[in-house]
mmCIF file of C-alpha atoms and ligand atoms in Angstrom:
data_model
loop_
_atom_site.group_PDB
_atom_site.id
_atom_site.type_symbol
_atom_site.label_atom_id
_atom_site.label_comp_id
_atom_site.label_asym_id
_atom_site.label_seq_id
_atom_site.Cartn_x
_atom_site.Cartn_y
_atom_site.Cartn_z
ATOM 1 C CA MET S 121 7.026 69.952 114.121
ATOM 2 C CA SER S 122 5.668 68.542 117.385
ATOM 3 C CA GLU S 123 2.829 66.086 117.884
ATOM 4 C CA ASP S 124 1.065 68.742 119.973
ATOM 5 C CA LEU S 125 1.014 71.159 117.082
ATOM 6 C CA TYR S 126 -0.244 68.427 114.749
ATOM 7 C CA GLN S 127 -3.014 67.714 117.245
ATOM 8 C CA GLU S 128 -3.915 71.388 117.345
ATOM 9 C CA ILE S 129 -4.213 71.624 113.557
ATOM 10 C CA ILE S 130 -6.416 68.518 113.453
ATOM 11 C CA LEU S 131 -8.653 69.829 116.245
ATOM 12 C CA ASP S 132 -8.950 73.200 114.518
ATOM 13 C CA HIS S 133 -10.146 71.649 111.271
ATOM 14 C CA TYR S 134 -12.505 69.366 113.203
ATOM 15 C CA LYS S 135 -14.076 72.296 115.044
ATOM 16 C CA ASN S 136 -14.000 74.745 112.111
ATOM 17 C CA PRO S 137 -14.382 72.659 108.962
ATOM 18 C CA ARG S 138 -13.495 74.411 105.700
ATOM 19 C CA GLY S 139 -15.486 74.209 102.509
ATOM 20 C CA LYS S 140 -18.158 71.926 103.843
ATOM 21 C CA SER S 141 -21.003 73.146 101.672
ATOM 22 C CA VAL S 142 -19.568 74.868 98.637
ATOM 23 C CA PHE S 143 -22.356 75.867 96.275
ATOM 24 C CA MET S 144 -21.749 74.199 92.922
ATOM 25 C CA THR S 145 -23.138 71.826 90.366
ATOM 26 C CA SER S 146 -22.011 68.340 91.230
ATOM 27 C CA LEU S 147 -20.561 66.459 88.259
ATOM 28 C CA GLY S 148 -19.588 63.398 90.251
ATOM 29 C CA GLU S 149 -20.054 62.119 93.760
ATOM 30 C CA SER S 150 -18.691 59.323 95.846
ATOM 31 C CA HIS S 151 -19.879 57.888 99.142
ATOM 32 C CA GLN S 152 -17.317 55.998 101.211
ATOM 33 C CA VAL S 153 -17.685 54.138 104.492
ATOM 34 C CA ASN S 154 -15.023 53.095 106.953
ATOM 35 C CA PRO S 155 -16.779 50.311 108.896
ATOM 36 C CA THR S 156 -14.044 49.785 111.451
ATOM 37 C CA CYS S 157 -14.480 53.311 112.789
ATOM 38 C CA GLY S 158 -17.944 54.269 111.570
ATOM 39 C CA ASP S 159 -16.773 57.164 109.384
ATOM 40 C CA GLU S 160 -18.938 58.087 106.410
ATOM 41 C CA VAL S 161 -18.118 60.661 103.787
ATOM 42 C CA THR S 162 -19.743 61.883 100.601
ATOM 43 C CA VAL S 163 -17.644 64.028 98.310
ATOM 44 C CA HIS S 164 -19.092 66.039 95.413
ATOM 45 C CA VAL S 165 -16.837 67.348 92.688
ATOM 46 C CA GLY S 166 -17.691 70.096 90.243
ATOM 47 C CA SER S 167 -15.798 72.211 87.810
ATOM 48 C CA GLY S 168 -15.094 75.928 87.896
ATOM 49 C CA PRO S 169 -15.224 78.035 84.730
ATOM 50 C CA ASP S 170 -11.464 77.731 84.374
ATOM 51 C CA GLY S 171 -11.455 73.941 84.650
ATOM 52 C CA THR S 172 -10.480 73.936 88.306
ATOM 53 C CA ILE S 173 -11.873 71.398 90.755
ATOM 54 C CA GLN S 174 -14.611 72.398 93.146
ATOM 55 C CA VAL S 175 -15.111 70.199 96.171
ATOM 56 C CA SER S 176 -17.992 69.910 98.582
ATOM 57 C CA TYR S 177 -18.440 67.179 101.176
ATOM 58 C CA GLU S 178 -20.460 65.785 104.010
ATOM 59 C CA CYS S 179 -18.673 63.815 106.657
ATOM 60 C CA GLN S 180 -19.727 61.998 109.802
ATOM 61 C CA GLY S 181 -17.362 60.172 112.061
ATOM 62 C CA CYS S 182 -14.303 60.640 114.204
ATOM 63 C CA SER S 183 -12.347 63.860 114.504
ATOM 64 C CA ILE S 184 -9.561 62.552 112.236
ATOM 65 C CA SER S 185 -11.911 61.745 109.362
ATOM 66 C CA GLN S 186 -13.682 65.076 109.656
ATOM 67 C CA ALA S 187 -10.472 67.083 109.963
ATOM 68 C CA SER S 188 -8.971 65.254 106.998
ATOM 69 C CA ALA S 189 -12.020 66.031 104.842
ATOM 70 C CA SER S 190 -11.680 69.714 105.782
ATOM 71 C CA VAL S 191 -7.979 69.747 104.894
ATOM 72 C CA MET S 192 -8.686 67.893 101.624
ATOM 73 C CA SER S 193 -11.322 70.449 100.660
ATOM 74 C CA GLU S 194 -9.044 73.369 101.529
ATOM 75 C CA LEU S 195 -6.128 71.960 99.557
ATOM 76 C CA ILE S 196 -7.982 70.803 96.442
ATOM 77 C CA ASN S 197 -10.715 73.410 95.949
ATOM 78 C CA GLY S 198 -9.794 75.728 93.082
ATOM 79 C CA LYS S 199 -6.869 73.628 91.851
ATOM 80 C CA THR S 200 -6.694 72.227 88.352
ATOM 81 C CA PRO S 201 -6.603 68.401 88.173
ATOM 82 C CA GLU S 202 -2.909 68.711 87.227
ATOM 83 C CA GLU S 203 -2.181 70.838 90.290
ATOM 84 C CA ALA S 204 -4.225 68.609 92.587
ATOM 85 C CA ALA S 205 -2.636 65.299 91.529
ATOM 86 C CA PRO S 206 0.772 65.801 93.236
ATOM 87 C CA ILE S 207 -0.965 66.978 96.445
ATOM 88 C CA GLN S 208 -3.193 63.923 96.463
ATOM 89 C CA ALA S 209 -0.213 61.645 95.804
ATOM 90 C CA ALA S 210 1.804 63.309 98.577
ATOM 91 C CA PHE S 211 -0.976 62.890 101.136
ATOM 92 C CA ILE S 212 -1.475 59.211 100.306
ATOM 93 C CA GLU S 213 2.290 58.652 100.415
ATOM 94 C CA LEU S 214 2.451 60.338 103.816
ATOM 95 C CA MET S 215 -0.344 58.141 105.187
ATOM 96 C CA GLN S 216 1.406 55.026 103.938
ATOM 97 C CA SER S 217 4.741 56.058 105.475
ATOM 98 C CA LYS S 218 4.139 54.630 108.974
ATOM 99 C CA GLY S 219 5.366 57.880 110.450
ATOM 100 C CA LYS S 220 8.724 57.680 108.690
ATOM 101 C CA LEU S 221 8.220 60.397 106.098
ATOM 102 C CA GLU S 222 8.981 64.054 106.771
ATOM 103 C CA PRO S 223 6.001 65.806 105.215
ATOM 104 C CA ASP S 224 6.530 68.720 102.819
ATOM 105 C CA GLU S 225 4.600 71.672 104.207
ATOM 106 C CA GLU S 226 4.801 73.558 100.904
ATOM 107 C CA VAL S 227 2.818 70.809 99.221
ATOM 108 C CA LEU S 228 0.577 69.566 102.025
ATOM 109 C CA GLU S 229 0.062 72.703 104.167
ATOM 110 C CA ASP S 230 -2.169 71.641 107.092
ATOM 111 C CA GLY S 231 -2.069 68.085 105.721
ATOM 112 C CA ILE S 232 1.284 67.652 107.444
ATOM 113 C CA ALA S 233 -0.632 67.309 110.712
ATOM 114 C CA PHE S 234 -1.588 63.760 109.701
ATOM 115 C CA ALA S 235 2.023 62.608 109.748
ATOM 116 C CA GLY S 236 1.475 61.440 113.320
ATOM 117 C CA VAL S 237 -1.692 59.561 112.380
ATOM 118 C CA SER S 238 0.244 57.455 109.853
ATOM 119 C CA LYS S 239 1.860 55.622 112.777
ATOM 120 C CA TYR S 240 -1.457 54.140 113.812
ATOM 121 C CA PRO S 241 -2.718 51.568 111.267
ATOM 122 C CA ALA S 242 -6.259 51.681 112.667
ATOM 123 C CA ARG S 243 -6.515 55.416 112.016
ATOM 124 C CA ILE S 244 -4.968 55.606 108.540
ATOM 125 C CA LYS S 245 -8.260 54.803 106.874
ATOM 126 C CA CYS S 246 -9.944 57.581 108.866
ATOM 127 C CA ALA S 247 -7.483 60.075 107.389
ATOM 128 C CA LEU S 248 -7.681 58.652 103.851
ATOM 129 C CA ILE S 249 -11.413 58.090 103.436
ATOM 130 C CA SER S 250 -12.252 61.583 102.146
ATOM 131 C CA TRP S 251 -9.243 61.492 99.782
ATOM 132 C CA MET S 252 -10.424 58.126 98.396
ATOM 133 C CA ALA S 253 -13.906 59.592 97.924
ATOM 134 C CA LEU S 254 -12.361 62.586 96.158
ATOM 135 C CA ALA S 255 -10.397 60.391 93.740
ATOM 136 C CA ASP S 256 -13.482 58.325 92.969
ATOM 137 C CA ALA S 257 -15.684 61.413 92.500
ATOM 138 C CA GLN S 258 -13.056 62.913 90.186
ATOM 139 C CA ILE S 259 -13.148 59.869 87.956
ATOM 140 C CA ARG S 260 -16.957 60.063 87.818
ATOM 141 C CA ALA S 261 -16.792 63.797 87.054
ATOM 142 C CA GLN S 262 -13.959 63.234 84.541
ATOM 143 C CA LEU S 263 -11.836 65.756 86.370
ATOM 144 C CA THR S 264 -8.618 63.814 86.365
ATOM 145 C CA PRO S 265 -5.351 65.085 84.898
ATOM 146 C CA ALA S 266 -5.064 64.663 81.134
ATOM 147 C CA PRO S 267 -2.541 62.060 80.061
ATOM 148 C CA ASN S 268 0.682 63.695 78.880
ATOM 149 C CA ASN S 269 1.083 62.199 75.462
ATOM 150 C CA SER S 270 -2.339 61.467 74.074
ATOM 151 C CA GLY S 271 -4.319 63.591 71.643
ATOM 152 C CA THR S 272 -7.912 64.721 72.018
ATOM 153 C CA ASP S 273 -10.806 62.374 71.431
HETATM 154 ZN ZN1 ZN C 166 -12.412 57.336 112.079
#
């Protein structure tokens, strides 16, 4: 896929952010700051009746950070922690790939647009900040995948 198309996806999420104010009870929140760029994001995580993750966020900063928060919300909202974990891992892996990884559209959907961003070390944190806030909020909300081999407590 071309850089132009990636740019278009990022701009679209920046201009039309998804899931910005989902109505829910917040079980955990995380506020993250990226001082080098000035991005700030707060992610709230709640739980649906079926144990799925609900995500709501506020984000201020550059177009990459805001677009990434929108993509994160779109991809994670309504997923179980077990379904969300491989998506989260794939996005972080993509951002650490320095542009060398071919992103899997079936897993990352619009998240593939950030493949180009991973070539620019100064912008990687912009793309990751909302995902870091999500992971932190999930821990606070205890909405992380259950370990495979342990019993209940
Ligand atoms: Zn930024």
